Coordinates of C-alpha atoms and ligand atoms in Angstrom, one line a residue:
M15 CA 0.6 63.6 103.8
S16 CA -1.2 65.9 101.4
K17 CA 0.8 67.8 98.8
A18 CA -0.8 71.2 98.1
F19 CA -0.8 72.5 94.6
D20 CA -2.5 75.4 92.8
V21 CA -3.3 73.2 89.8
V22 CA -3.5 69.4 89.5
V23 CA -3.9 68.1 86.0
I24 CA -5.3 64.6 85.6
G25 CA -4.0 63.1 82.3
G26 CA -0.7 63.7 80.6
G27 CA -1.7 63.7 76.9
P28 CA -1.4 66.8 74.7
G29 CA -4.3 68.5 76.5
G30 CA -2.9 67.7 80.0
Y31 CA 0.8 68.1 79.7
I32 CA 0.6 71.3 77.8
A33 CA -1.9 72.7 80.3
A34 CA 0.5 71.8 83.1
I35 CA 3.5 73.4 81.4
R36 CA 1.6 76.6 80.7
A37 CA 0.2 76.8 84.3
A38 CA 3.7 76.3 85.7
Q39 CA 5.1 79.0 83.3
L40 CA 2.5 81.4 84.8
G41 CA 3.8 80.8 88.3
L42 CA 1.2 78.3 89.5
H43 CA 2.4 75.4 91.6
T44 CA 1.4 72.5 89.3
A45 CA 1.2 68.8 89.3
C46 CA 0.4 66.4 86.4
I47 CA -0.8 62.8 87.0
D48 CA -0.7 60.3 84.2
E49 CA -1.1 56.5 84.4
W50 CA 0.3 55.4 81.0
K51 CA 2.9 52.7 81.4
N52 CA 5.7 51.8 78.9
D53 CA 6.5 48.1 78.3
K54 CA 8.8 48.2 81.4
G55 CA 6.0 49.6 83.6
G56 CA 7.6 53.0 83.8
P57 CA 5.9 56.3 83.0
A58 CA 5.1 57.1 79.4
P59 CA 3.5 60.6 79.4
G60 CA 2.0 62.0 76.1
G61 CA -1.3 60.1 76.1
T62 CA -2.9 58.5 73.1
C63 CA -1.2 61.0 70.8
T64 CA 2.4 60.0 71.8
N65 CA 1.9 56.3 72.6
V66 CA -0.7 54.9 70.2
G67 CA -1.9 57.8 68.1
C68 CA -0.4 60.8 66.2
I69 CA 3.3 60.0 66.7
P70 CA 3.6 56.3 66.1
S71 CA 1.1 56.4 63.2
K72 CA 3.1 59.1 61.5
A73 CA 6.3 57.1 62.1
L74 CA 4.8 54.1 60.3
L75 CA 3.3 56.3 57.6
Q76 CA 6.8 57.6 56.9
S77 CA 8.4 54.1 56.9
S78 CA 5.7 52.7 54.6
E79 CA 5.8 55.7 52.3
H80 CA 9.6 55.2 51.8
F81 CA 8.9 51.5 51.0
E82 CA 6.2 52.5 48.5
Q83 CA 8.5 55.1 46.9
A84 CA 11.3 52.7 46.7
G85 CA 9.1 50.0 45.2
H86 CA 7.1 52.0 42.7
H87 CA 8.6 55.4 42.1
F88 CA 12.4 55.4 42.5
A89 CA 12.7 53.9 39.0
D90 CA 11.2 57.1 37.6
H91 CA 14.3 58.9 38.9
G92 CA 16.6 56.4 37.4
I93 CA 17.3 54.7 40.7
G94 CA 17.4 50.9 40.5
L95 CA 16.9 48.7 43.5
K96 CA 17.4 44.9 43.7
D97 CA 15.7 42.7 46.4
L98 CA 13.7 45.4 48.1
S99 CA 12.4 44.0 51.4
I100 CA 10.7 45.2 54.5
D101 CA 11.9 44.3 58.0
V102 CA 8.6 44.9 60.0
K103 CA 10.3 44.2 63.3
K104 CA 12.9 47.0 62.6
M105 CA 10.2 49.4 61.4
L106 CA 8.2 48.8 64.6
G107 CA 11.4 49.2 66.7
R108 CA 12.1 52.6 65.0
K109 CA 8.5 53.7 65.7
D110 CA 8.9 52.6 69.4
T111 CA 12.1 54.7 69.6
V112 CA 10.4 57.7 68.2
V113 CA 7.6 57.2 70.8
K114 CA 10.1 56.9 73.7
Q115 CA 11.9 60.1 72.5
N116 CA 8.6 61.9 72.9
N117 CA 7.9 60.3 76.3
D118 CA 11.3 61.4 77.6
G119 CA 10.9 64.8 76.0
I120 CA 7.8 65.4 78.1
L121 CA 9.4 64.2 81.3
Y122 CA 12.3 66.6 80.6
L123 CA 9.8 69.5 79.9
F124 CA 8.1 68.8 83.3
K125 CA 11.5 69.1 85.0
K126 CA 12.4 72.2 83.1
N127 CA 9.1 73.9 84.0
K128 CA 9.0 72.6 87.6
V129 CA 5.8 70.6 87.0
S130 CA 5.6 67.8 89.6
F131 CA 4.8 64.5 87.8
F132 CA 3.0 61.6 89.5
H133 CA 2.8 58.3 87.7
G134 CA -0.5 56.6 88.5
R135 CA -4.3 57.0 88.3
G136 CA -5.8 60.2 89.5
A137 CA -9.3 60.3 91.0
F138 CA -11.5 62.8 92.8
A139 CA -11.3 62.0 96.5
G140 CA -13.4 64.8 97.8
Q141 CA -13.4 68.5 98.6
K142 CA -12.4 70.2 101.9
D143 CA -12.9 74.0 102.5
G144 CA -13.1 74.6 98.7
V145 CA -9.9 72.7 98.0
W146 CA -10.1 69.5 95.9
E147 CA -8.5 66.3 97.1
I148 CA -7.1 64.1 94.4
S149 CA -5.9 60.5 95.1
V150 CA -3.0 59.1 93.1
T151 CA -2.9 55.3 92.9
G152 CA 0.3 54.0 91.4
A153 CA 3.5 52.4 92.6
A154 CA 2.9 54.5 95.7
S155 CA -0.4 55.9 96.8
E156 CA -0.8 59.5 97.9
T157 CA -3.3 62.4 98.1
L158 CA -2.8 65.7 96.5
S159 CA -4.8 68.9 97.1
A160 CA -5.5 71.5 94.5
R161 CA -7.2 74.8 94.2
H162 CA -7.9 74.0 90.5
V163 CA -8.2 70.7 88.7
I164 CA -7.9 70.2 85.0
V165 CA -9.3 66.9 83.7
A166 CA -7.6 65.8 80.5
T167 CA -8.3 62.0 80.5
G168 CA -8.7 61.6 76.8
S169 CA -10.6 59.0 74.9
N170 CA -10.6 55.3 74.0
A171 CA -11.3 53.4 70.8
R172 CA -15.0 52.5 70.3
A173 CA -15.5 48.8 69.9
L174 CA -18.1 47.3 67.5
P175 CA -20.8 45.6 69.6
G176 CA -20.1 41.9 69.8
A177 CA -16.5 42.2 68.5
A178 CA -14.3 43.1 71.5
F179 CA -10.8 44.1 70.7
D180 CA -8.3 41.3 71.4
E181 CA -5.4 43.2 69.8
E182 CA -4.3 40.0 68.1
R183 CA -6.9 39.7 65.3
I184 CA -9.5 42.4 66.1
L185 CA -7.5 45.5 66.5
S186 CA -8.0 49.0 67.8
N187 CA -5.5 51.7 66.9
D188 CA -3.2 50.2 69.5
G189 CA -3.0 46.8 67.9
A190 CA -3.0 48.3 64.4
L191 CA 0.3 49.9 65.2
R192 CA 1.9 46.7 66.4
I193 CA 1.1 44.1 63.7
G194 CA 4.2 42.0 63.7
A195 CA 4.2 40.8 60.1
V196 CA 2.5 42.2 57.0
P197 CA -0.9 40.4 56.8
K198 CA -1.9 39.0 53.4
T199 CA -5.4 40.4 53.9
L200 CA -6.5 43.2 56.2
G201 CA -10.1 44.4 56.9
V202 CA -10.9 47.8 58.2
I203 CA -14.3 48.9 59.5
G204 CA -14.7 52.7 59.2
A205 CA -13.3 54.8 56.4
G206 CA -12.5 57.7 58.7
V207 CA -9.1 59.1 59.6
I208 CA -7.6 56.1 61.4
G209 CA -9.0 53.6 58.8
L210 CA -7.5 55.6 55.9
E211 CA -4.1 56.2 57.6
M212 CA -3.6 52.7 59.0
G213 CA -5.2 51.1 55.9
S214 CA -2.6 53.0 53.8
V215 CA 0.3 51.9 56.0
W216 CA -0.4 48.2 55.6
R217 CA -1.5 48.5 51.9
R218 CA 1.8 50.1 51.1
L219 CA 3.6 47.2 52.8
G220 CA 1.8 44.7 50.7
A221 CA -1.5 43.8 52.5
D222 CA -4.7 43.4 50.5
V223 CA -6.8 46.0 52.3
T224 CA -10.6 46.3 52.3
I225 CA -12.3 49.1 54.1
L226 CA -16.0 48.8 55.0
E227 CA -17.8 52.1 55.7
G228 CA -21.3 52.5 57.0
L229 CA -22.1 55.9 55.5
P230 CA -22.9 56.3 51.8
T231 CA -20.6 59.3 51.5
F232 CA -16.8 59.1 51.5
L233 CA -15.3 61.5 54.1
G234 CA -18.5 63.5 54.6
A235 CA -16.8 66.2 56.7
V236 CA -14.3 66.9 53.9
D237 CA -15.1 69.3 51.0
E238 CA -16.8 67.1 48.5
Q239 CA -14.5 68.0 45.6
I240 CA -11.5 67.3 47.7
A241 CA -12.9 64.0 49.0
K242 CA -13.7 62.8 45.5
E243 CA -10.2 63.5 44.3
A244 CA -8.7 61.7 47.4
H245 CA -11.1 58.7 46.9
K246 CA -9.9 58.4 43.2
A247 CA -6.3 58.4 44.3
F248 CA -6.8 55.8 47.1
V249 CA -8.7 53.4 44.8
K250 CA -6.0 53.8 42.1
Q251 CA -3.4 52.8 44.8
G252 CA -5.3 49.6 45.5
L253 CA -7.3 50.4 48.6
K254 CA -10.7 48.7 48.3
I255 CA -13.4 50.9 49.8
E256 CA -17.0 49.8 50.1
M257 CA -19.4 52.5 51.2
G258 CA -22.9 52.2 52.7
V259 CA -22.4 48.8 54.3
K260 CA -24.2 47.4 57.4
I261 CA -22.1 45.1 59.5
A262 CA -24.1 42.1 60.7
S263 CA -21.5 40.1 62.7
V264 CA -17.8 39.7 63.3
T265 CA -16.3 36.3 64.3
S266 CA -12.7 35.4 64.7
D267 CA -10.6 32.3 65.4
A268 CA -6.9 31.6 65.4
K269 CA -7.1 29.3 62.4
S270 CA -9.2 31.1 59.9
G271 CA -8.8 34.7 61.0
V272 CA -11.7 37.2 61.0
S273 CA -15.0 36.8 59.2
I274 CA -17.2 39.9 58.8
A275 CA -20.7 39.3 57.6
Y276 CA -22.3 42.5 56.2
A277 CA -25.0 43.8 53.8
D278 CA -23.6 45.9 51.0
A279 CA -25.1 49.2 49.9
K280 CA -27.7 47.3 47.8
G281 CA -28.6 45.1 50.7
A282 CA -26.9 42.0 49.3
E283 CA -25.4 39.8 52.1
K284 CA -21.7 39.4 51.9
T285 CA -18.8 38.0 53.9
L286 CA -15.3 39.4 54.1
Q287 CA -12.6 37.0 55.3
V288 CA -9.4 38.6 56.5
E289 CA -6.3 37.7 58.6
R290 CA -6.8 40.8 60.8
L291 CA -9.4 43.5 61.3
I292 CA -8.9 47.1 62.4
V293 CA -12.0 48.6 63.9
S294 CA -11.8 52.4 63.6
I295 CA -15.4 53.7 64.1
G296 CA -14.6 56.6 66.3
R297 CA -13.6 57.1 69.9
V298 CA -15.3 57.5 73.2
P299 CA -14.4 60.1 75.9
N300 CA -12.7 58.5 78.9
T301 CA -13.8 59.1 82.4
I302 CA -13.0 55.6 83.8
G303 CA -11.8 55.5 87.3
L304 CA -12.0 59.3 87.8
N305 CA -14.7 59.0 90.5
A306 CA -16.7 61.6 88.5
E307 CA -20.1 60.5 89.7
A308 CA -19.2 60.6 93.4
V309 CA -18.3 64.3 93.2
G310 CA -21.2 65.1 90.8
L311 CA -19.2 65.9 87.7
K312 CA -21.7 66.2 84.9
L313 CA -21.3 64.2 81.7
D314 CA -23.3 64.7 78.5
E315 CA -25.3 62.0 76.6
R316 CA -22.1 60.9 74.8
G317 CA -20.2 60.4 78.0
A318 CA -18.1 63.5 77.5
I319 CA -17.5 65.9 80.5
Q320 CA -20.0 68.7 80.0
V321 CA -18.2 72.1 79.7
D322 CA -19.0 75.6 78.7
G323 CA -17.2 77.5 76.0
D324 CA -14.3 78.2 78.4
C325 CA -13.9 74.5 79.4
R326 CA -15.5 75.1 82.9
T327 CA -17.4 72.0 84.2
N328 CA -20.4 72.2 86.5
L329 CA -18.0 72.0 89.6
A330 CA -16.3 75.0 90.9
N331 CA -12.6 75.2 89.8
V332 CA -12.8 72.0 87.9
W333 CA -12.0 72.3 84.2
A334 CA -11.8 69.8 81.4
V335 CA -10.0 69.8 78.0
G336 CA -9.2 67.7 75.0
D337 CA -10.9 64.5 73.8
V338 CA -12.8 64.1 77.0
V339 CA -15.0 67.2 76.1
R340 CA -17.0 68.2 73.1
G341 CA -15.4 69.2 69.8
P342 CA -12.9 67.6 67.4
M343 CA -10.7 64.9 68.8
L344 CA -7.4 66.4 67.8
A345 CA -4.1 66.8 69.6
H346 CA -3.7 70.5 68.7
K347 CA -7.3 71.3 69.8
A348 CA -6.6 69.7 73.1
E349 CA -3.3 71.7 73.5
E350 CA -5.0 75.0 72.7
E351 CA -7.7 74.3 75.3
G352 CA -5.0 73.3 77.8
V353 CA -3.2 76.6 77.3
A354 CA -6.4 78.7 77.4
V355 CA -7.5 77.0 80.7
A356 CA -4.2 77.5 82.4
E357 CA -4.3 81.2 81.4
R358 CA -7.9 81.6 82.7
I359 CA -6.8 80.1 86.0
A360 CA -4.0 82.6 86.2
G361 CA -6.5 85.4 85.6
Q362 CA -5.7 85.9 81.9
H363 CA -8.1 85.7 79.0
G364 CA -7.2 82.5 77.1
H365 CA -9.1 81.9 73.9
V366 CA -9.5 79.1 71.4
N367 CA -10.8 79.9 67.9
F368 CA -12.7 76.8 66.9
N369 CA -13.2 78.2 63.4
T370 CA -9.6 78.0 62.6
I371 CA -8.7 74.5 63.8
P372 CA -7.0 72.7 61.0
W373 CA -7.6 69.1 60.1
V374 CA -5.0 66.9 58.4
I375 CA -5.3 63.3 57.2
Y376 CA -1.8 62.0 56.6
T377 CA -2.5 59.7 53.7
S378 CA -0.8 60.0 50.4
P379 CA -2.0 62.3 48.9
E380 CA -2.4 64.2 52.2
I381 CA -5.7 65.9 52.9
S382 CA -6.0 69.1 54.9
W383 CA -8.5 71.8 55.5
V384 CA -9.5 74.8 57.7
G385 CA -12.9 76.6 57.8
E386 CA -16.0 75.8 55.9
T387 CA -16.5 73.3 53.1
E388 CA -18.4 74.2 49.9
Q389 CA -21.3 72.0 50.9
Q390 CA -21.6 73.8 54.3
L391 CA -21.6 77.2 52.5
K392 CA -24.3 76.0 50.2
A393 CA -26.4 74.6 53.1
R394 CA -26.3 78.0 54.9
G395 CA -27.1 79.9 51.7
A396 CA -23.8 81.8 51.8
A397 CA -22.7 83.9 48.8
Y398 CA -19.2 82.7 48.1
K399 CA -16.6 82.4 45.3
A400 CA -14.4 79.4 44.8
G401 CA -11.0 79.1 43.2
T402 CA -8.9 75.9 42.7
F403 CA -5.4 75.3 41.4
P404 CA -4.2 71.8 40.5
F405 CA -0.7 70.6 41.6
M406 CA -0.4 69.3 38.0
A407 CA 0.4 72.9 37.0
N408 CA 2.9 73.5 39.8
G409 CA 6.6 73.2 38.9
R410 CA 7.7 71.9 42.3
A411 CA 5.1 69.2 42.4
R412 CA 6.2 68.1 38.9
A413 CA 9.8 68.0 40.1
L414 CA 8.8 66.0 43.1
G415 CA 6.8 63.6 40.9
D416 CA 3.7 64.2 43.0
T417 CA 1.1 66.1 41.0
T418 CA -2.1 64.6 42.5
G419 CA -4.6 67.0 43.9
M420 CA -5.3 70.7 44.2
V421 CA -5.6 73.7 46.5
K422 CA -9.1 75.1 46.8
F423 CA -10.1 78.5 48.2
L424 CA -13.6 79.6 49.3
A425 CA -14.1 83.3 49.9
D426 CA -17.0 85.6 50.7
A427 CA -18.5 86.8 47.4
V428 CA -18.8 90.4 48.7
T429 CA -15.9 91.0 51.1
D430 CA -13.5 88.3 49.7
E431 CA -12.8 87.1 53.3
I432 CA -11.4 83.6 53.2
L433 CA -14.1 81.2 54.5
G434 CA -12.3 77.9 53.9
V435 CA -9.2 76.4 52.4
H436 CA -9.1 72.7 51.3
I437 CA -6.0 70.8 50.0
V438 CA -5.4 67.4 48.7
G439 CA -1.9 66.7 47.6
P440 CA 1.8 66.7 48.5
F441 CA 2.6 68.2 51.9
A442 CA -1.0 69.4 52.4
S443 CA -0.2 69.0 56.2
E444 CA 2.4 71.8 56.0
L445 CA 0.7 74.0 53.4
I446 CA -2.5 74.4 55.5
A447 CA -0.6 76.5 58.1
E448 CA -0.6 79.5 55.8
A449 CA -4.4 79.3 55.4
V450 CA -4.8 79.0 59.1
V451 CA -2.8 82.2 59.7
A452 CA -4.7 83.9 56.9
M453 CA -8.1 83.0 58.4
E454 CA -7.0 83.9 61.9
F455 CA -6.1 87.4 60.7
K456 CA -9.3 87.5 58.6
A457 CA -7.4 87.9 55.4
S458 CA -9.0 88.1 52.0
A459 CA -8.2 85.8 49.1
E460 CA -6.7 88.9 47.4
D461 CA -4.3 89.2 50.4
I462 CA -2.8 85.8 49.7
A463 CA -2.8 86.3 46.0
R464 CA -0.7 89.5 46.4
I465 CA 1.9 87.9 48.8
C466 CA 5.2 86.8 47.2
H467 CA 5.6 83.0 47.5
A468 CA 9.0 81.3 46.9
H469 CA 9.6 79.6 43.5
P470 CA 9.5 76.8 42.9
S471 CA 7.4 75.8 45.9
L472 CA 4.2 74.0 46.5
S473 CA 3.0 77.1 48.3
E474 CA 2.7 78.7 44.9
A475 CA -0.3 76.5 44.4
T476 CA -1.9 78.2 47.4
K477 CA -1.2 81.7 45.9
E478 CA -2.6 80.5 42.6
A479 CA -5.8 79.1 44.1
A480 CA -6.3 82.5 45.8
L481 CA -5.8 84.1 42.4
A482 CA -8.3 81.6 41.0
V483 CA -11.0 83.1 43.3
D484 CA -10.8 86.2 41.1
K485 CA -10.4 84.0 37.9
R486 CA -6.8 85.3 37.3
T487 CA -4.5 82.4 37.7
L488 CA -1.1 83.0 36.1
N489 CA 0.1 79.4 35.5
F490 CA -3.1 77.6 34.6
Ligands
FAD528 P1 -5.0 61.6 75.5 O1 -3.9 61.9 74.5 O2 -5.9 60.4 75.3 O3 -4.4 61.6 76.9 C1 -5.0 61.2 78.1 C2 -4.1 60.7 79.1 O4 -4.7 60.7 80.4 C3 -3.6 59.3 78.8 O5 -2.2 59.3 79.0 C4 -4.2 58.5 79.9 O6 -3.5 57.3 80.3 C5 -4.4 59.5 81.0 N1 -5.4 59.2 82.0 C6 -6.7 58.9 81.7 N2 -7.4 58.8 82.9 C7 -6.5 59.0 83.9 C8 -6.6 59.0 85.3 N3 -7.7 58.8 85.9 N4 -5.5 59.2 86.0 C9 -4.3 59.5 85.3 N5 -4.1 59.4 84.0 C10 -5.2 59.2 83.3 N6 -4.7 64.0 66.4 C11 -4.1 64.9 65.7 O7 -4.2 66.1 66.0 N7 -3.2 64.6 64.7 C12 -3.0 63.3 64.4 O8 -2.2 63.0 63.5 C13 -3.6 62.3 65.1 N8 -3.4 61.0 64.9 C14 -4.0 60.1 65.6 C15 -3.8 58.7 65.3 C16 -4.5 57.7 66.0 C17 -4.2 56.3 65.7 C18 -5.3 58.1 67.1 C19 -6.0 57.0 67.9 C20 -5.5 59.4 67.4 C21 -4.9 60.4 66.7 N9 -5.1 61.8 66.9 C22 -4.5 62.7 66.2 C23 -6.0 62.2 68.0 C24 -5.2 62.6 69.3 O9 -4.4 61.5 69.6 C25 -6.1 63.0 70.4 O10 -7.0 64.0 69.9 C26 -5.3 63.5 71.6 O11 -4.4 62.5 72.0 C27 -6.2 64.0 72.7 O12 -5.4 64.5 73.7 P2 -5.9 64.4 75.2 O13 -4.8 65.0 76.0 O14 -7.3 65.0 75.3 O15 -6.0 62.9 75.6
NAI529 P1 -13.6 58.8 62.5 O1 -14.8 59.5 63.1 O2 -12.6 59.6 61.8 O3 -14.2 57.7 61.4 C1 -15.0 56.7 61.8 C2 -15.7 56.2 60.6 O4 -16.3 55.0 60.9 C3 -16.8 57.1 60.0 O5 -16.6 57.3 58.7 C4 -18.1 56.4 60.4 O6 -19.1 56.7 59.5 C5 -17.6 55.0 60.3 N1 -18.5 54.1 61.2 C6 -19.0 54.3 62.4 N2 -19.6 53.2 62.8 C7 -19.6 52.3 61.8 C8 -20.1 51.0 61.7 N3 -20.8 50.4 62.6 N4 -19.9 50.3 60.5 C9 -19.1 50.9 59.5 N5 -18.6 52.2 59.6 C10 -18.8 52.8 60.7 O7 -13.0 57.9 63.6 P2 -11.6 57.1 63.7 O8 -11.0 56.9 62.3 O9 -11.8 56.0 64.6 O10 -10.7 58.2 64.4 C11 -11.1 58.7 65.7 C12 -10.6 60.1 65.8 O11 -9.2 60.2 66.1 C13 -10.8 60.9 64.6 O12 -12.1 61.4 64.4 C14 -9.9 62.1 64.8 O13 -10.5 63.0 65.7 C15 -8.7 61.4 65.5 N6 -7.7 61.1 64.6 C16 -7.0 62.1 64.0 C17 -6.1 61.9 63.1 C18 -5.4 63.1 62.4 O14 -5.7 64.2 62.8 N7 -4.7 62.9 61.3 C19 -5.6 60.6 62.7 C20 -6.3 59.5 63.4 C21 -7.3 59.8 64.3

């Protein structure tokens, strides 16, 4: 029997589950379908983010950072440790517990907000009298009907041609989060966000990590000055990063591990032999099993669902959000789109400001930014002023023992409006929020420079960088 809903959301990642909650809050009768299974076969909503992305990677980053601190920095504080060891099984178990807490939290939120949850695969089954029919195939099979459908089916890891993921030796993000023992040697292809975060985790735990990157420039999307500072720090920590390589082949066997043949930046042929290899070369939008073609849902040349600025697809009352559409593949971008679409369905005017979406790379030092980079401003011939402030001159950073990096402000040369803020250093992930608020409210650098910031705090570096735009830092 058909169950009739105002809104059916396909996919329960951050785009989908948040869209469903917002739609329900707005009084729409809402269902969310998600097929992710936990190790017992039960539902595990939260998508890539919760199960094999943001949450477990941050759990392992935290554990491995504690290990790094204990091994290399506790002594600076006069704390002595004997026989430091890492129990990888326990560390992975803790990570799994954190993931489960998040899965359970989403199921609780569905109940609280009266969202009907269906565990299984959702697919377009057709349309009758302007109402969509969505089949759910799971433990039980049923058909739902919906006035509006929100597709939030996410993305999957891109494999290197000829090197399929086996999750034993050739690992996607999924396998990279489940390595059962610290490998002696670990290769990573792609010095992007996952490569740097996961490479850092296993390097901190003792692996000899080599990252092979195809492009000649390190973190090309990041402000050049910030990327250079981060690169310096990573190399000092022991991450080996080779830029401008061309991968020729990847072979693997149980005895000798993984062998990667490649040409280096100068064209010399080389081989890297490692126990395990993480391939992190980007992600592809996921529309598998959605029956998109049968109903004429248009995809673009990258396989993403084609949408307009408001996340409308080419089909009436079918919307799409998150990794499965254009734009940055970030959980908070997916969430914002989910909220905006739910509000549009309810007749409101939801809006996502793509100019103020923050980025964070959770390495140590952390990297974060919002707005334009200096190279982007130069490329568009913008008249701008820049101000930087090093954490070396910040009292709290010194007390923390973490003085790597800086805060950098870019502001319009005439109006002083903030055009971009770039941070590399301690708690950059938290510090960036102030810059996002400032840019959302079209603040000037002077606005931040005149706001009282607590002392001693890392946020004083933000204030000082804003002062630096006008060449009047107080502590440097
Ligand atoms: P997803 O989270 O991929 O969710 C899609 C869901 O839909 C999945 O549960 C899937 O099973 C389900 N699904 C798919 N098809 C169907 C179907 N036909 N029927 C039913 N269910 C279906 N982003 C950040 O902002 N911060 C981070 O720190 C961060 N760290 C990351 C670390 C890693 C290792 C990875 C891989 C990604 C990370 N990301 C991070 C990116 C983030 O995970 C994604 O941008 C985010 O999950 C996208 O959300 P989504 O809802 O669009 O899709
Ligand atoms: P990415 O796009 O960040 O990095 C991929 C890297 O691989 C790029 O530097 C690219 O030049 C390189 N590359 C591509 N093909 C290659 C090849 N054949 N040989 C060598 N190098 C090659 O993608 P990544 O790291 O896989 O992450 C996917 C996405 O997941 C990110 O773009 C981001 O949107 C999201 N993510 C976000 C995180 C965060 O917000 N902290 C953390 C992890 C992932």
